[in-house]
Coordinates of C-alpha atoms in Angstrom, one line a residue:
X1 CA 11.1 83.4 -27.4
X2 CA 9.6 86.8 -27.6
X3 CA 7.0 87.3 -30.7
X4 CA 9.7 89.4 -32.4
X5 CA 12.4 87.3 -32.0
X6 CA 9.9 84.4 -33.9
X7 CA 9.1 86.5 -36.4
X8 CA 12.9 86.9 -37.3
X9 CA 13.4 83.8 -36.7
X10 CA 10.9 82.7 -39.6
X11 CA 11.9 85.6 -41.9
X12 CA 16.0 84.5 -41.5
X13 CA 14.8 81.1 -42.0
X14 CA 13.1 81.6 -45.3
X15 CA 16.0 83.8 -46.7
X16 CA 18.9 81.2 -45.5
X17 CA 17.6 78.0 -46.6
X18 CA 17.3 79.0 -50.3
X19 CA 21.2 79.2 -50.0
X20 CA 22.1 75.7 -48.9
X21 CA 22.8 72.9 -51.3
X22 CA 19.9 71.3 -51.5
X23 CA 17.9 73.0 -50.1
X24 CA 17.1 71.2 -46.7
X25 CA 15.8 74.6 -45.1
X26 CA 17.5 73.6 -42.0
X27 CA 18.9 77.0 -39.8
X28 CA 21.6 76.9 -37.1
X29 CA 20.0 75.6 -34.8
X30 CA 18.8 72.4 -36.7
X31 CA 22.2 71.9 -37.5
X32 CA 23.5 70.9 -34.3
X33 CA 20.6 68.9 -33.4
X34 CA 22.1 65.4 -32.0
X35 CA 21.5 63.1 -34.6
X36 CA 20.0 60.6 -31.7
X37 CA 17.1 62.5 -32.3
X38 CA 14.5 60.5 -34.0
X39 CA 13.6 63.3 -35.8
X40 CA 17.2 64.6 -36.1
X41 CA 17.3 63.0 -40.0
X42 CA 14.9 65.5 -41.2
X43 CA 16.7 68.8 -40.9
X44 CA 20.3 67.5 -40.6
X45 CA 23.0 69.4 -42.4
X46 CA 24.6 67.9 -45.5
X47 CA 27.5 65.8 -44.5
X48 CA 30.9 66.3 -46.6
X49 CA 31.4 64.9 -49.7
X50 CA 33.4 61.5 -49.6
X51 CA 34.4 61.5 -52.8
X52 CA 34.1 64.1 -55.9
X53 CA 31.0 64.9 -56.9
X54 CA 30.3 63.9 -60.7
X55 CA 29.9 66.3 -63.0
X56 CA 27.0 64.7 -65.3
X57 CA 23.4 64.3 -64.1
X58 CA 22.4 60.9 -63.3
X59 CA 20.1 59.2 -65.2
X60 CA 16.4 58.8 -64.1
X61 CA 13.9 55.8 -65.4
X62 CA 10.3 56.6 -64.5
X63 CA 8.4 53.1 -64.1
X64 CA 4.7 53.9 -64.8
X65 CA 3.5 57.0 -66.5
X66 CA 0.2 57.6 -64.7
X67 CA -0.6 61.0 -62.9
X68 CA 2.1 61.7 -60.6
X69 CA 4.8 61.3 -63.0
X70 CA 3.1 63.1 -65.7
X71 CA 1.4 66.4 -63.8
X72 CA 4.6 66.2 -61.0
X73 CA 7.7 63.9 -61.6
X74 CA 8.4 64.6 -65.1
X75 CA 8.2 68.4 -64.9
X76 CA 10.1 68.0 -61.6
X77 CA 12.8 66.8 -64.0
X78 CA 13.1 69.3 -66.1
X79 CA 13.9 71.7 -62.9
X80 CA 16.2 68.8 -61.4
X81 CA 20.1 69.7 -61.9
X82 CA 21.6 66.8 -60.8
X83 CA 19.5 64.0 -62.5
X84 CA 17.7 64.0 -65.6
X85 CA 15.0 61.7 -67.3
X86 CA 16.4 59.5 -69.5
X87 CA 13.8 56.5 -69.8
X88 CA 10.7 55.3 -69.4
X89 CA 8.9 52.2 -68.9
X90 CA 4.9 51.6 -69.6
X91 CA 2.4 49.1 -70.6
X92 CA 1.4 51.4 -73.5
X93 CA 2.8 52.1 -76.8
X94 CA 0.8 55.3 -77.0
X95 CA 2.1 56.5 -73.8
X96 CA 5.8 55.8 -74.9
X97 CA 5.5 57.5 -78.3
X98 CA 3.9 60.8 -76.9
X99 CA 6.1 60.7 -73.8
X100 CA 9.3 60.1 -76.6
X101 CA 8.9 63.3 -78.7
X102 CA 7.5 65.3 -75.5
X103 CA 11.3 64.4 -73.9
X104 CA 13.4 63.5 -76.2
X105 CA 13.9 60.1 -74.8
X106 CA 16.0 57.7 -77.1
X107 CA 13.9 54.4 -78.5
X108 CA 16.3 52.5 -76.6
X109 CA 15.2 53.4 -73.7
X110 CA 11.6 53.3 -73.7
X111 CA 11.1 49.8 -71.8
X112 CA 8.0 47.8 -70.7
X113 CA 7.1 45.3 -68.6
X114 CA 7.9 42.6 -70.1
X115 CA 11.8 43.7 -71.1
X116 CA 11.8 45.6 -67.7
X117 CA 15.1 43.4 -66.6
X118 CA 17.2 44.5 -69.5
X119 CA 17.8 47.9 -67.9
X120 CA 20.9 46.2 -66.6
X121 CA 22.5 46.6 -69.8
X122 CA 22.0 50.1 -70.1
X123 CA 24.4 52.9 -68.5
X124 CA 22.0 55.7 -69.1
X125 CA 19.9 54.6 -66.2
X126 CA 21.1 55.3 -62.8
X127 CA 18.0 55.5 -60.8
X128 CA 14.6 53.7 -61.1
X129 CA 11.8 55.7 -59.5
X130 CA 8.8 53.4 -59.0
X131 CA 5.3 54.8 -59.6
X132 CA 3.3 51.9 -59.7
X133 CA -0.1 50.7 -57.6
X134 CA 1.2 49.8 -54.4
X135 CA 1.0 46.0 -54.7
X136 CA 4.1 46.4 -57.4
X137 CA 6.1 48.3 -55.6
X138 CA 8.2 45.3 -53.6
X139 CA 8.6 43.0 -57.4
X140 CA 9.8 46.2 -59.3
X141 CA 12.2 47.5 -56.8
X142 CA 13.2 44.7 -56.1
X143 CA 14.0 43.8 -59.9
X144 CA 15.3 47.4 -60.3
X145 CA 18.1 46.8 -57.3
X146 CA 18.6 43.3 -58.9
X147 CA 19.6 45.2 -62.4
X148 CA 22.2 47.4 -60.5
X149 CA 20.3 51.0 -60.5
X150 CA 19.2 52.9 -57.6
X151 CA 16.0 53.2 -56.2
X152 CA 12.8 55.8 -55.5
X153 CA 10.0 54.2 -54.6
X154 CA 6.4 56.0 -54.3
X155 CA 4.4 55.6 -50.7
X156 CA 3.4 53.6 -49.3
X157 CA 6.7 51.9 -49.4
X158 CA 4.5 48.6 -49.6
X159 CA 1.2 46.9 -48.4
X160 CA 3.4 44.8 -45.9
X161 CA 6.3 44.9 -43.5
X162 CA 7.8 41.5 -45.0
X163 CA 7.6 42.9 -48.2
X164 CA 9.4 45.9 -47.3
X165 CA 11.6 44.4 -45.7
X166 CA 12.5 42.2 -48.6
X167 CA 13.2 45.8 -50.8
X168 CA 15.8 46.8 -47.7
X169 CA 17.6 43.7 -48.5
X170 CA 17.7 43.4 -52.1
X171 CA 19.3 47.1 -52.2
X172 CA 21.6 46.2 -49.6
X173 CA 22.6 43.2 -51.5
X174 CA 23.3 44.7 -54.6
X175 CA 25.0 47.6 -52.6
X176 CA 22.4 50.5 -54.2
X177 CA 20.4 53.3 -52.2
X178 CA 16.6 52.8 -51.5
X179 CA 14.8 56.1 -51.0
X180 CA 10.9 56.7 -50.4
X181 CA 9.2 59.6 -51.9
X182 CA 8.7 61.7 -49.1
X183 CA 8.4 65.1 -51.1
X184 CA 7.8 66.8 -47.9
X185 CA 11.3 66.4 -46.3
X186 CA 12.0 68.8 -48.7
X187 CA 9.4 71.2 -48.3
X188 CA 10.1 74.6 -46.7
X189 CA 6.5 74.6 -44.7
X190 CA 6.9 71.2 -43.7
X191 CA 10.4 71.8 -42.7
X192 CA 9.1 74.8 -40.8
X193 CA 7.0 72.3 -38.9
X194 CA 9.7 70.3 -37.6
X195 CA 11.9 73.3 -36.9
X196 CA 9.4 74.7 -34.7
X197 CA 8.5 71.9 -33.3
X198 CA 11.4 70.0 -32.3
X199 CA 13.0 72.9 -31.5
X200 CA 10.6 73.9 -29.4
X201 CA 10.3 77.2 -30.7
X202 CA 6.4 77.8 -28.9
X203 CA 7.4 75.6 -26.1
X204 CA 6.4 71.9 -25.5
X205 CA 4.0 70.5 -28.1
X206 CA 1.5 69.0 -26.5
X207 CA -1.1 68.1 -28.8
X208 CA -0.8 67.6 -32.9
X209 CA -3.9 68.0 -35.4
X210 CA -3.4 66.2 -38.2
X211 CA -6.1 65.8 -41.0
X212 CA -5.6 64.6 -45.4
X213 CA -8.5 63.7 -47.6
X214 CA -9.8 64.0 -50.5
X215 CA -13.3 62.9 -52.4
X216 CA -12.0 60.4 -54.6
X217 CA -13.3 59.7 -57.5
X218 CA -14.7 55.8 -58.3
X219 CA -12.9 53.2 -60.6
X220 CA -9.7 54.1 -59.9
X221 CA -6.8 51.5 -59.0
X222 CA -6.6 53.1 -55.2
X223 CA -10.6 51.5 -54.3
X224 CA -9.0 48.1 -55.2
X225 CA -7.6 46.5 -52.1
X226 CA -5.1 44.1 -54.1
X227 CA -3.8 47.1 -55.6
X228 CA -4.1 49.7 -53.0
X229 CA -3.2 47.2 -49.9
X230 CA -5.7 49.6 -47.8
X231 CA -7.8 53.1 -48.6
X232 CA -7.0 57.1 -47.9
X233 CA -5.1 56.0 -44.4
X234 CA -2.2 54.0 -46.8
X235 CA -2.2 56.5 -49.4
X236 CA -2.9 60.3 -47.7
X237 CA -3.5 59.2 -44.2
X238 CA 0.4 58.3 -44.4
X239 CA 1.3 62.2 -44.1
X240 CA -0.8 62.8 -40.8
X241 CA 1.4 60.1 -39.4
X242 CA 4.8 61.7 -41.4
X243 CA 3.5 65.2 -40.1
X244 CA 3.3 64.2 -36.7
X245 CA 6.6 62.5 -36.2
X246 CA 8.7 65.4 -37.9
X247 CA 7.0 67.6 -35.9
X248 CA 7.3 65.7 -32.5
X249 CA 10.6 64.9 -33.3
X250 CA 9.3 61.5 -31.6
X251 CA 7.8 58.5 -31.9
X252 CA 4.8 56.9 -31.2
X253 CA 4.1 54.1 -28.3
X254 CA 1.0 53.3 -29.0
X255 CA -2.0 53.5 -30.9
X256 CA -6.2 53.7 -31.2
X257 CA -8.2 53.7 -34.2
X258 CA -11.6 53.4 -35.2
X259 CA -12.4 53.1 -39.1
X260 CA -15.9 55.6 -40.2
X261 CA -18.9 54.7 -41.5
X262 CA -19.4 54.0 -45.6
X263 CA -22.1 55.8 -47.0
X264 CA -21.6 54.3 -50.4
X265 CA -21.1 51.1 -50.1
X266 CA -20.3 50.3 -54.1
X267 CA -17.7 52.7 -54.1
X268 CA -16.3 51.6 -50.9
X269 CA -16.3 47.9 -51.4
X270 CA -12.9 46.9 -51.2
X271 CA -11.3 49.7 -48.5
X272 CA -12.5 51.9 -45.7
X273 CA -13.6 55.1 -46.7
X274 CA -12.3 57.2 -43.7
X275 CA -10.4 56.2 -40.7
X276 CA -9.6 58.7 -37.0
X277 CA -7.0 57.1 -35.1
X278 CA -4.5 58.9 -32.7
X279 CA -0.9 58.4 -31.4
X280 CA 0.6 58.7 -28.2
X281 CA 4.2 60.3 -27.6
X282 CA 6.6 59.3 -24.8
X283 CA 6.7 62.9 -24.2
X284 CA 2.5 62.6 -23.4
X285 CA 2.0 64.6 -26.5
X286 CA -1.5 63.0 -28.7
X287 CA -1.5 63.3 -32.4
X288 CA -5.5 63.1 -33.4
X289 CA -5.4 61.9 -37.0
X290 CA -8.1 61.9 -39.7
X291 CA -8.3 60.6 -43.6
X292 CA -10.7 60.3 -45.9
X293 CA -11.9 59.2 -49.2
X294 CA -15.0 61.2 -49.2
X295 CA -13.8 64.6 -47.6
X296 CA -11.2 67.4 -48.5
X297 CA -9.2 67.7 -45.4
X298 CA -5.3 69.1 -45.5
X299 CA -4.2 70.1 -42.3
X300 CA -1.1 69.7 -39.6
X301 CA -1.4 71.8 -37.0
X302 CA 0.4 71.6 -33.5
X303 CA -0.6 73.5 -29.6
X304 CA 1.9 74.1 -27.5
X305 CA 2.9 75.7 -23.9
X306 CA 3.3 79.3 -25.7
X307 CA 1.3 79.2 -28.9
X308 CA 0.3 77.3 -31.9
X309 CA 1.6 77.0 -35.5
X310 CA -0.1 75.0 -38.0
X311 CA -0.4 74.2 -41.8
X312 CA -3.4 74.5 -44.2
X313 CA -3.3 73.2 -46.8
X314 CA -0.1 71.1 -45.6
X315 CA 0.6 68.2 -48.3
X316 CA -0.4 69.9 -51.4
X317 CA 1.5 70.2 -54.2
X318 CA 1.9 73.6 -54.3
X319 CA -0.5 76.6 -52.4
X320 CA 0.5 76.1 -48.7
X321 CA 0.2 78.2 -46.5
X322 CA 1.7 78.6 -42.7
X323 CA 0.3 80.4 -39.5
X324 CA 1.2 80.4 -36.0
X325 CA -0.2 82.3 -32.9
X326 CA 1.7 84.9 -33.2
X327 CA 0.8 85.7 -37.2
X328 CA 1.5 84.1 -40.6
X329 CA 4.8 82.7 -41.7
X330 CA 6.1 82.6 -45.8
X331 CA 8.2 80.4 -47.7
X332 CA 8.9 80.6 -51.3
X333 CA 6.7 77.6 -53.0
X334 CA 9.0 75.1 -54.2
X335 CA 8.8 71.9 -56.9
X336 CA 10.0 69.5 -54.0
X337 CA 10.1 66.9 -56.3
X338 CA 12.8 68.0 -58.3
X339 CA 14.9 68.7 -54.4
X340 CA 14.1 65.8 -53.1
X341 CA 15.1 64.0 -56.4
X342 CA 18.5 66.0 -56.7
X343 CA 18.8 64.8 -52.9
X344 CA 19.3 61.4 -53.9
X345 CA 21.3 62.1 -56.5
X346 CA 23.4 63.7 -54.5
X347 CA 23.6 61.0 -52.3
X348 CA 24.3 58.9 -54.7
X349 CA 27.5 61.2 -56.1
X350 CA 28.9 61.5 -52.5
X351 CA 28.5 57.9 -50.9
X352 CA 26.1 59.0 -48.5
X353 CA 22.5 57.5 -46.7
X354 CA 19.2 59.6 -48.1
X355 CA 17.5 61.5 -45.9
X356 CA 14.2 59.4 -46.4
X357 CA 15.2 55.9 -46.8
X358 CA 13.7 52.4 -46.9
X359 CA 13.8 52.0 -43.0
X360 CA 12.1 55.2 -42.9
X361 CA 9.4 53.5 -45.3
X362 CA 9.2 50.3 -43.4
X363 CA 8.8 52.2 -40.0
X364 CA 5.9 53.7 -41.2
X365 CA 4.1 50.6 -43.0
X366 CA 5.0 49.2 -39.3
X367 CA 2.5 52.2 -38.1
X368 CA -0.1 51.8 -40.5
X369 CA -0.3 48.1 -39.7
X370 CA -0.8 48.7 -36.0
X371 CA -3.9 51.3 -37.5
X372 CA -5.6 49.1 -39.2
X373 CA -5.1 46.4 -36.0
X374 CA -6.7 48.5 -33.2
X375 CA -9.3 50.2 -35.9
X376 CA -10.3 46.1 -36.0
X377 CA -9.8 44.6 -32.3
X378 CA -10.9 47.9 -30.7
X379 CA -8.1 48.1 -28.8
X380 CA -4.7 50.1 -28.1
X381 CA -1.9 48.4 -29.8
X382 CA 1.0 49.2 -28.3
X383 CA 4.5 49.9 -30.5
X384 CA 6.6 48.0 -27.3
X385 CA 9.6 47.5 -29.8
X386 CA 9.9 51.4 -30.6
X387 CA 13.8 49.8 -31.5
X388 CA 11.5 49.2 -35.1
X389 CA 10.5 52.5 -35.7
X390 CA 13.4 54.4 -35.5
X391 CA 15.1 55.3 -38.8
X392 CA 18.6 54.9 -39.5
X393 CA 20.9 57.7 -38.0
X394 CA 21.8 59.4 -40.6

């Protein structure tokens, strides 16, 4: 592909994907991809409607009104036109009374913790999107499935693979979609990544850079391994390993870690403070991976046979920006939240799998368990039932 041809390639593909339902950002191309692909869920195109659409927005209960549903979820919502915030549930009265006259919510439907189970009786609520510590994420959407509603549940989908796969079940069970929060699927840089790369639009990828930290600051519920379940590789070093499957298109066989040093050792009590690890391809490709809690890092960038293209900042909630080797590419910045939220909904109105569901979530708690392994034996652990990792085809 001629460095002409790319650049029209990247200007088409900003300009069409603002016209597709849902905006998926997916161009021609992705659209035929087989969906044998491992990476093929990503940029599919929307599959007909089964049945008609409904005409009302779902209903949206936000469980836990810390940060990301105040700065992100809840303003997301107010974009969002096929779902809309209709309840909350919190530990604190003041939260609920500011949160009431800032959204108009109904008293009825201000819930806590303790009455959490009672959203079975109300038909407001469609969809439960969990926002709590980590360690609460398997009891409350589990509970949340158990009450009839759908779910959207923050990553990590959970500090362990049995209690993920326990959240797969109940939503089966009660015959209601589970979807992780994966804002990026619905990201037009992020998508851009895939595209490229799966697409091979510089040739073969051969190597991926992959980098997310942040200096966190101390006495917060993400230092407290019972909370957390792990430190910056559960909670941002989870997008290095997104960012290097959807932009493989592949997925890993194996694995080495090592975990860095802690140079404060209060603050870093319970979890490591950064962790390098990388990921081996069946294609030969190597993702090299870093996180940390004491470093600003944002960065996906991929080398390949005729080029490079890379993100930095990548996982940001807004302000990215894209270059390749052959000059920048631009995307309109997006609220993804309020896409990939209307995503489910949508998938939800037309009978269909999300794009980003619980196997999805539970493939990658698989990952980040085999991490933390060879970051503690010192050796390769190697991903020999790959059958595991594979998200539904979609």
């Amino acid at each position: 592909m001629t460095n002409t041809t790319r650049r029209n390639f990247i200007k088409h593909f900003g300009q069409v994907a603002l016209t597709i339902p849902g905006i998926h950002m997916m161009t021609a191309s992705a659209a035929t991809r087989s969906s044998a692909s491992p990476g093929a869920d990503v940029l599919e195109r929307e599959r007909p409607a089964t049945k008609p659409v409904a005409q009302q927005p779902l209903g949206v209960a936000l469980v836990g009104l810390g940060k990301y549903s105040t700065e992100q979820l809840a303003p997301a919502l107010q974009e969002t036109k096929k779902c809309k915030l209709k309840a909350i549930v919190t530990g604190s009265p003041e939260k609920a009374e500011k949160w009431r006259q800032q959204y108009n919510i109904p008293q009825q439907n201000i819930y806590n913790y303790e009455n959490f189970d009672s959203i079975k009786n109300n038909p407001d609520i469609d969809i439960v999107y969990i926002v709590l510590p980590n360690s609460m994420h398997a009891e409350y959407s589990i509970r949340a499935a158990q009450a009839g509603k759908h779910v959207i549940c923050e990553k990590p989908m959970a500090p362990t693979i049995q209690e993920c796969e326990a959240m797969i079940a109940a939503s089966a069970k009660a015959n209601k979609l589970l979807s992780i929060g994966y804002r990026l699927h619905f990201e037009p840089y992020n998508l851009a990544m895939a595209e490229f790369g799966q697409n091979k639009t510089f040739g073969d990828v051969k190597k991926i850079i992959a980098r997310d930290g942040m200096d966190i600051e101390p006495n917060v519920w993400r230092l407290n391994k019972k909370l957390a379940g792990g430190g910056p590789l559960v909670d941002v070093g989870i997008y290095c390993v997104q960012g290097a499957l959807y932009t493989s298109g592949e997925l890993p066989v194996a694995v080495t870690a090592k975990e860095g040093p802690k140079t404060d050792l209060v603050k870093f009590k319970e979890v490591e403070q950064s962790m390098k690890w990388t990921m081996e391809f069946p294609s030969g490709l190597i993702a090299e991976c870093e996180t940390s809690y004491a470093q600003e890092m944002n960065l996906l960038r991929a080398e390949a046979e005729e080029g490079w293209f890379e993100l930095d900042p990548a996982y940001e909630y807004d302000g990215k920006k894209g270059r390749a080797s052959d000059g920048p590419f631009e995307f309109p910045q997006v609220r993804e939240q309020a896409l990939q939220m209307d995503d489910f909904a949508n998938c939800i109105m037309n009978n269909k799998k999300s794009k980003v569901p619980g196997e999805m979530g539970l493939r990658d708690v698989k990952i980040l368990t085999a991490i933390y392994e060879a970051a503690r034996t010192g050796k390769k652990i190697r991903l020999s039932e790959s059958k595991h990792y594979k998200p539904q085809n979609q």
